[in-house]
mmCIF file of C-alpha atoms in Angstrom:
data_model
loop_
_atom_site.group_PDB
_atom_site.id
_atom_site.type_symbol
_atom_site.label_atom_id
_atom_site.label_comp_id
_atom_site.label_asym_id
_atom_site.label_seq_id
_atom_site.Cartn_x
_atom_site.Cartn_y
_atom_site.Cartn_z
ATOM 1 C CA ILE A 296 9.770 -14.086 -5.277
ATOM 2 C CA GLN A 297 11.450 -11.998 -2.595
ATOM 3 C CA SER A 298 10.386 -8.741 -0.963
ATOM 4 C CA ILE A 299 11.847 -6.005 1.220
ATOM 5 C CA LEU A 300 9.552 -3.956 3.502
ATOM 6 C CA CYS A 301 10.515 -0.576 4.939
ATOM 7 C CA VAL A 302 8.728 2.228 6.807
ATOM 8 C CA SER A 303 9.346 5.861 5.851
ATOM 9 C CA SER A 304 9.270 8.964 8.016
ATOM 10 C CA ASP A 305 5.908 10.005 6.497
ATOM 11 C CA GLY A 306 4.165 6.959 8.001
ATOM 12 C CA ASN A 307 3.838 4.969 4.793
ATOM 13 C CA MET A 308 5.267 1.526 4.119
ATOM 14 C CA TYR A 309 7.051 0.582 0.905
ATOM 15 C CA CYS A 310 7.568 -2.859 -0.566
ATOM 16 C CA CYS A 311 10.280 -3.782 -3.063
ATOM 17 C CA THR A 312 9.481 -7.087 -4.786
ATOM 18 C CA PHE A 313 11.903 -8.775 -7.139
ATOM 19 C CA TYR A 314 12.203 -11.887 -9.270
ATOM 20 C CA ALA A 315 15.900 -12.742 -9.166
ATOM 21 C CA ASP A 316 15.805 -15.206 -12.074
ATOM 22 C CA GLN A 317 14.012 -12.707 -14.360
ATOM 23 C CA GLN A 318 15.771 -9.571 -13.038
ATOM 24 C CA ILE A 319 12.447 -7.817 -12.425
ATOM 25 C CA VAL A 320 12.187 -5.239 -9.621
ATOM 26 C CA ALA A 321 9.014 -3.335 -8.651
ATOM 27 C CA TRP A 322 8.161 -0.924 -5.831
ATOM 28 C CA SER A 323 4.717 -0.472 -4.323
ATOM 29 C CA GLN A 324 3.364 1.807 -1.597
ATOM 30 C CA VAL A 325 1.273 0.509 1.306
ATOM 31 C CA VAL A 326 -0.988 3.063 3.024
ATOM 32 C CA THR A 327 -3.202 2.394 6.036
ATOM 33 C CA ASN A 328 -6.381 4.440 6.478
ATOM 34 C CA TYR A 329 -6.625 6.703 9.555
ATOM 35 C CA GLY A 330 -3.138 5.763 10.700
ATOM 36 C CA LYS A 331 0.612 5.687 10.141
ATOM 37 C CA PHE A 332 3.121 2.849 10.116
ATOM 38 C CA GLU A 333 5.863 3.170 12.712
ATOM 39 C CA ASN A 334 7.751 -0.121 12.417
ATOM 40 C CA VAL A 335 7.791 -3.425 10.536
ATOM 41 C CA THR A 336 9.423 -6.808 11.026
ATOM 42 C CA VAL A 337 9.082 -10.279 9.491
ATOM 43 C CA VAL A 338 8.554 -13.444 11.542
ATOM 44 C CA SER A 339 8.799 -17.030 10.228
ATOM 45 C CA GLU A 340 5.794 -19.137 11.176
ATOM 46 C CA ASP A 341 5.217 -22.740 10.036
ATOM 47 C CA GLY A 342 7.498 -22.377 7.040
ATOM 48 C CA ASP A 343 6.068 -19.022 5.861
ATOM 49 C CA ASP A 344 7.136 -15.430 6.501
ATOM 50 C CA TYR A 345 4.596 -12.984 7.959
ATOM 51 C CA ALA A 346 5.018 -9.227 8.318
ATOM 52 C CA TYR A 347 4.089 -7.598 11.638
ATOM 53 C CA VAL A 348 3.647 -3.832 11.766
ATOM 54 C CA VAL A 349 3.209 -1.233 14.477
ATOM 55 C CA VAL A 350 0.462 1.206 13.459
ATOM 56 C CA ASN A 351 -0.364 4.473 15.213
ATOM 57 C CA ARG A 352 -4.102 4.946 14.757
ATOM 58 C CA ASN A 353 -6.342 7.290 16.774
ATOM 59 C CA CYS A 354 -3.327 8.163 18.970
ATOM 60 C CA ARG A 355 -3.013 4.506 19.999
ATOM 61 C CA ARG A 356 -0.505 1.918 18.826
ATOM 62 C CA TYR A 357 -1.527 -1.479 17.478
ATOM 63 C CA VAL A 358 0.469 -4.518 16.438
ATOM 64 C CA GLU A 359 -1.071 -5.950 13.278
ATOM 65 C CA ARG A 360 -0.179 -9.000 11.178
ATOM 66 C CA LEU A 361 -0.306 -9.043 7.385
ATOM 67 C CA GLN A 362 -1.798 -12.154 5.836
ATOM 68 C CA GLN A 363 -0.340 -13.994 2.873
ATOM 69 C CA LEU A 364 -1.746 -12.852 -0.485
ATOM 70 C CA ASN A 365 -3.222 -16.207 -1.399
ATOM 71 C CA VAL A 366 -6.669 -15.959 -2.987
ATOM 72 C CA PRO A 367 -9.018 -18.428 -1.270
ATOM 73 C CA THR A 368 -11.415 -20.444 -3.403
ATOM 74 C CA ASP A 369 -14.163 -20.069 -0.785
ATOM 75 C CA LYS A 370 -15.868 -16.655 -1.187
ATOM 76 C CA TYR A 371 -16.771 -16.730 2.494
ATOM 77 C CA LYS A 372 -13.036 -16.421 3.263
ATOM 78 C CA TYR A 373 -12.313 -13.233 1.299
ATOM 79 C CA ARG A 374 -10.561 -10.838 3.686
ATOM 80 C CA TYR A 375 -9.188 -7.863 1.758
ATOM 81 C CA LEU A 376 -9.521 -5.448 4.677
ATOM 82 C CA ASP A 377 -7.177 -3.428 6.865
ATOM 83 C CA SER A 378 -7.066 -3.827 10.663
ATOM 84 C CA TYR A 379 -10.020 -6.221 10.549
ATOM 85 C CA LEU A 380 -11.642 -8.633 12.997
ATOM 86 C CA GLU A 381 -13.614 -11.709 11.987
ATOM 87 C CA GLY A 382 -16.098 -13.999 13.687
ATOM 88 C CA ASN A 383 -17.957 -17.203 12.864
ATOM 89 C CA PHE A 384 -21.223 -17.306 14.820
ATOM 90 C CA SER A 385 -23.390 -20.382 15.337
ATOM 91 C CA GLU A 386 -26.515 -18.243 14.950
ATOM 92 C CA LYS A 387 -27.033 -15.382 12.507
ATOM 93 C CA THR A 388 -25.915 -12.113 14.095
ATOM 94 C CA LEU A 389 -27.140 -8.602 13.326
ATOM 95 C CA VAL A 390 -25.085 -6.557 15.827
ATOM 96 C CA VAL A 391 -21.283 -6.859 15.916
ATOM 97 C CA SER A 392 -19.350 -5.516 18.925
ATOM 98 C CA GLY A 393 -15.719 -5.480 20.060
ATOM 99 C CA LEU A 394 -14.645 -2.984 17.393
ATOM 100 C CA ASN A 395 -13.302 -0.378 19.835
ATOM 101 C CA HIS A 396 -10.005 -0.082 17.953
ATOM 102 C CA LEU A 397 -12.004 1.315 14.993
ATOM 103 C CA GLU A 398 -14.162 3.685 17.041
ATOM 104 C CA GLY A 399 -15.621 6.538 14.985
ATOM 105 C CA LEU A 400 -14.200 5.192 11.695
ATOM 106 C CA GLU A 401 -15.979 4.071 8.548
ATOM 107 C CA VAL A 402 -15.586 0.322 8.095
ATOM 108 C CA ALA A 403 -16.311 -2.171 5.330
ATOM 109 C CA VAL A 404 -18.386 -5.249 6.133
ATOM 110 C CA TYR A 405 -18.232 -8.689 4.508
ATOM 111 C CA GLY A 406 -20.801 -11.218 5.663
ATOM 112 C CA ASP A 407 -21.578 -14.723 4.378
ATOM 113 C CA GLY A 408 -19.835 -14.092 1.075
ATOM 114 C CA LYS A 409 -21.424 -10.704 0.351
ATOM 115 C CA VAL A 410 -20.324 -7.079 0.648
ATOM 116 C CA GLN A 411 -22.613 -4.963 2.825
ATOM 117 C CA SER A 412 -22.834 -1.176 3.021
ATOM 118 C CA LYS A 413 -20.140 0.658 4.958
ATOM 119 C CA LYS A 414 -20.772 1.518 8.622
ATOM 120 C CA ILE A 415 -19.536 3.967 11.260
ATOM 121 C CA VAL A 416 -18.365 2.308 14.481
ATOM 122 C CA GLN A 417 -20.116 3.747 17.551
ATOM 123 C CA ASN A 418 -19.320 2.498 21.060
ATOM 124 C CA GLY A 419 -17.360 -0.320 19.436
ATOM 125 C CA THR A 420 -20.504 -1.617 17.704
ATOM 126 C CA ILE A 421 -22.120 -1.721 14.245
ATOM 127 C CA THR A 422 -25.473 -3.021 12.983
ATOM 128 C CA LEU A 423 -25.383 -5.083 9.799
ATOM 129 C CA ASP A 424 -27.714 -4.704 6.822
ATOM 130 C CA GLU A 425 -28.780 -8.308 7.344
ATOM 131 C CA PRO A 426 -27.789 -10.952 9.924
ATOM 132 C CA CYS A 427 -24.903 -13.294 9.017
ATOM 133 C CA ASN A 428 -22.937 -16.204 10.442
ATOM 134 C CA GLU A 429 -19.457 -15.538 9.075
ATOM 135 C CA ILE A 430 -18.506 -11.861 9.365
ATOM 136 C CA ALA A 431 -15.387 -9.752 8.753
ATOM 137 C CA VAL A 432 -15.219 -6.028 9.604
ATOM 138 C CA GLY A 433 -12.296 -3.708 8.921
ATOM 139 C CA LEU A 434 -11.040 -0.607 7.170
ATOM 140 C CA PRO A 435 -11.646 -0.535 3.392
ATOM 141 C CA ILE A 436 -8.611 -0.672 1.123
ATOM 142 C CA ASP A 437 -8.430 1.433 -2.043
ATOM 143 C CA CYS A 438 -6.046 -0.246 -4.494
ATOM 144 C CA GLU A 439 -4.755 1.787 -7.426
ATOM 145 C CA LEU A 440 -2.400 0.807 -10.253
ATOM 146 C CA LYS A 441 -0.814 3.186 -12.748
ATOM 147 C CA THR A 442 0.866 1.647 -15.772
ATOM 148 C CA LEU A 443 4.358 2.662 -16.879
ATOM 149 C CA PRO A 444 4.884 4.934 -19.899
ATOM 150 C CA VAL A 445 4.406 3.096 -23.197
ATOM 151 C CA ILE A 446 7.532 2.058 -25.138
ATOM 152 C CA THR A 447 8.273 -0.859 -27.446
ATOM 153 C CA GLN A 448 11.306 -3.115 -27.812
ATOM 154 C CA SER A 449 11.490 -2.394 -31.539
ATOM 155 C CA SER A 450 11.316 1.378 -31.188
ATOM 156 C CA SER A 451 12.451 2.932 -27.935
ATOM 157 C CA GLN A 452 11.877 6.289 -29.657
ATOM 158 C CA LEU A 453 8.180 5.957 -28.798
ATOM 159 C CA GLN A 454 8.922 7.452 -25.403
ATOM 160 C CA GLY A 455 9.495 10.766 -27.172
ATOM 161 C CA PHE A 456 6.232 10.773 -29.132
ATOM 162 C CA VAL A 457 2.752 11.910 -28.172
ATOM 163 C CA LYS A 458 0.337 8.976 -27.853
ATOM 164 C CA ASN A 459 -3.378 8.431 -27.282
ATOM 165 C CA VAL A 460 -4.917 5.426 -25.495
ATOM 166 C CA ALA A 461 -8.352 4.971 -27.087
ATOM 167 C CA GLU A 462 -9.288 1.718 -25.366
ATOM 168 C CA ILE A 463 -8.039 -0.682 -22.681
ATOM 169 C CA THR A 464 -8.381 -4.457 -22.780
ATOM 170 C CA MET A 465 -7.621 -6.468 -19.630
ATOM 171 C CA ARG A 466 -7.469 -10.156 -18.828
ATOM 172 C CA VAL A 467 -8.571 -10.476 -15.220
ATOM 173 C CA SER A 468 -9.941 -12.779 -12.587
ATOM 174 C CA TYR A 469 -11.863 -10.837 -9.986
ATOM 175 C CA ASP A 470 -14.863 -10.052 -7.853
ATOM 176 C CA GLY A 471 -16.176 -6.610 -7.054
ATOM 177 C CA ASP A 472 -15.884 -3.447 -9.149
ATOM 178 C CA ILE A 473 -12.996 -2.278 -11.324
ATOM 179 C CA PHE A 474 -12.643 1.284 -12.618
ATOM 180 C CA SER A 475 -10.182 2.638 -15.183
ATOM 181 C CA ASN A 476 -9.331 5.493 -17.549
ATOM 182 C CA ASN A 477 -6.416 7.570 -18.819
ATOM 183 C CA SER A 478 -4.150 8.659 -15.977
ATOM 184 C CA THR A 479 -4.871 12.334 -16.770
ATOM 185 C CA ALA A 480 -8.675 11.927 -16.768
ATOM 186 C CA ASN A 481 -10.876 13.384 -14.024
ATOM 187 C CA ARG A 482 -13.207 10.381 -13.872
ATOM 188 C CA LEU A 483 -12.978 6.597 -14.004
ATOM 189 C CA TYR A 484 -15.188 4.215 -15.967
ATOM 190 C CA LYS A 485 -16.620 1.044 -14.449
ATOM 191 C CA VAL A 486 -15.777 -2.240 -16.135
ATOM 192 C CA LYS A 487 -18.774 -4.085 -17.561
ATOM 193 C CA LEU A 488 -19.056 -7.625 -16.229
ATOM 194 C CA ASN A 489 -18.896 -9.223 -19.673
ATOM 195 C CA ASP A 490 -16.193 -11.299 -21.293
ATOM 196 C CA ILE A 491 -15.698 -10.075 -24.864
ATOM 197 C CA TYR A 492 -14.761 -13.604 -25.986
ATOM 198 C CA MET A 493 -16.911 -15.946 -23.915
ATOM 199 C CA GLY A 494 -19.912 -13.629 -23.595
ATOM 200 C CA LYS A 495 -20.940 -14.932 -20.197
ATOM 201 C CA PHE A 496 -19.203 -13.689 -17.058
ATOM 202 C CA ASP A 497 -18.004 -16.638 -14.975
ATOM 203 C CA GLU A 498 -15.354 -17.623 -12.448
ATOM 204 C CA ARG A 499 -12.562 -18.226 -14.960
ATOM 205 C CA SER A 500 -10.021 -15.792 -16.330
ATOM 206 C CA LYS A 501 -11.816 -13.366 -18.635
ATOM 207 C CA VAL A 502 -11.095 -10.517 -21.042
ATOM 208 C CA VAL A 503 -12.919 -7.220 -20.452
ATOM 209 C CA ARG A 504 -12.813 -3.943 -22.364
ATOM 210 C CA ILE A 505 -12.906 -0.363 -21.091
ATOM 211 C CA THR A 506 -13.507 2.745 -23.186
ATOM 212 C CA THR A 507 -11.342 5.716 -22.192
ATOM 213 C CA ASP A 508 -11.748 9.454 -22.640
ATOM 214 C CA GLY A 509 -8.766 9.529 -24.996
ATOM 215 C CA SER A 510 -5.953 11.962 -24.320
ATOM 216 C CA TRP A 511 -2.845 12.880 -26.299
ATOM 217 C CA GLU A 512 0.171 12.703 -23.972
ATOM 218 C CA HIS A 513 3.738 11.443 -23.863
ATOM 219 C CA ASP A 514 3.381 8.704 -21.242
ATOM 220 C CA ALA A 515 0.016 7.206 -22.302
ATOM 221 C CA SER A 516 -0.451 5.677 -18.847
ATOM 222 C CA VAL A 517 -3.737 4.344 -17.504
ATOM 223 C CA ILE A 518 -5.199 4.081 -14.006
ATOM 224 C CA ILE A 519 -6.890 0.925 -12.706
ATOM 225 C CA LYS A 520 -8.697 1.098 -9.357
ATOM 226 C CA HIS A 521 -10.378 -1.514 -7.176
ATOM 227 C CA ASN A 522 -11.933 -0.672 -3.802
ATOM 228 C CA ASN A 523 -14.007 -3.675 -2.725
ATOM 229 C CA CYS A 524 -12.978 -6.097 0.030
ATOM 230 C CA LEU A 525 -12.761 -8.746 -2.714
ATOM 231 C CA PRO A 526 -9.866 -10.236 -4.707
ATOM 232 C CA LEU A 527 -8.572 -8.869 -7.995
ATOM 233 C CA GLU A 528 -5.926 -10.457 -10.227
ATOM 234 C CA ILE A 529 -4.793 -8.581 -13.347
ATOM 235 C CA GLN A 530 -3.067 -10.969 -15.734
ATOM 236 C CA ALA A 531 -2.574 -8.701 -18.763
ATOM 237 C CA ILE A 532 -3.265 -5.131 -19.904
ATOM 238 C CA THR A 533 -3.396 -4.170 -23.590
ATOM 239 C CA SER A 534 -3.907 -0.631 -24.874
ATOM 240 C CA ASN A 535 -5.333 0.391 -28.249
ATOM 241 C CA LEU A 536 -2.773 3.072 -29.016
ATOM 242 C CA ALA A 537 -2.567 5.870 -31.581
ATOM 243 C CA ILE A 538 0.821 7.510 -32.181
ATOM 244 C CA GLU A 539 1.573 10.900 -33.687
ATOM 245 C CA ASP A 540 2.841 10.989 -37.263
ATOM 246 C CA TYR A 541 6.532 9.963 -37.306
ATOM 247 C CA SER A 542 7.361 11.861 -40.494
ATOM 248 C CA ARG A 543 5.854 15.081 -39.168
ATOM 249 C CA SER A 544 7.601 14.757 -35.807
ATOM 250 C CA LYS A 545 11.148 14.107 -37.047
#
């Protein structure tokens, strides 16, 4: 897997990832809350490449380092936050200080393997919901995925027909909340934490089902959103699709 990172004039960062052996290329947009990217570079450290960015936030510039996207097996080590600081205290701590770079901003808090309610940083300090030993505090990240228009290998003509996604089935491995619906819908539905095959929700890969509003459109795309500071891995997406009558449309 190889990637190219670039910063645009609007302050966003874009990533082009490609699999050379499979000839797959995909672009994604990286947005930082309350700030704009100004520069990016990649530095090799201990055999791995790490991206360093210059971010202009609150009229001050910060140099921040992007971690590798490896999902840790220890829930205490989940760190899906932007511009975060972490600490491991010998005694349980209720008040966290030293957050001056996030002054006045709403931050997400992850302590001892649990998500706490969001806080506003005042005088570089926040008060936790409950004291913890291992704490990470940073800007929340809203991740959103929109699927490509539906076509099939056997009939590329589908891209010219009106379609309706009645239901979405996903195979995922995740923590936190997932929301989804048709891309044209005004609301998102929360995924129920049940595996439709195994019945019991556990740590393994699982299949979950989401009911959509249903909407007749040409693209038949769906939106999937995840906004916790927890990992999410989507392994497959399947849509229950209805297609307009071919004979009537020709």
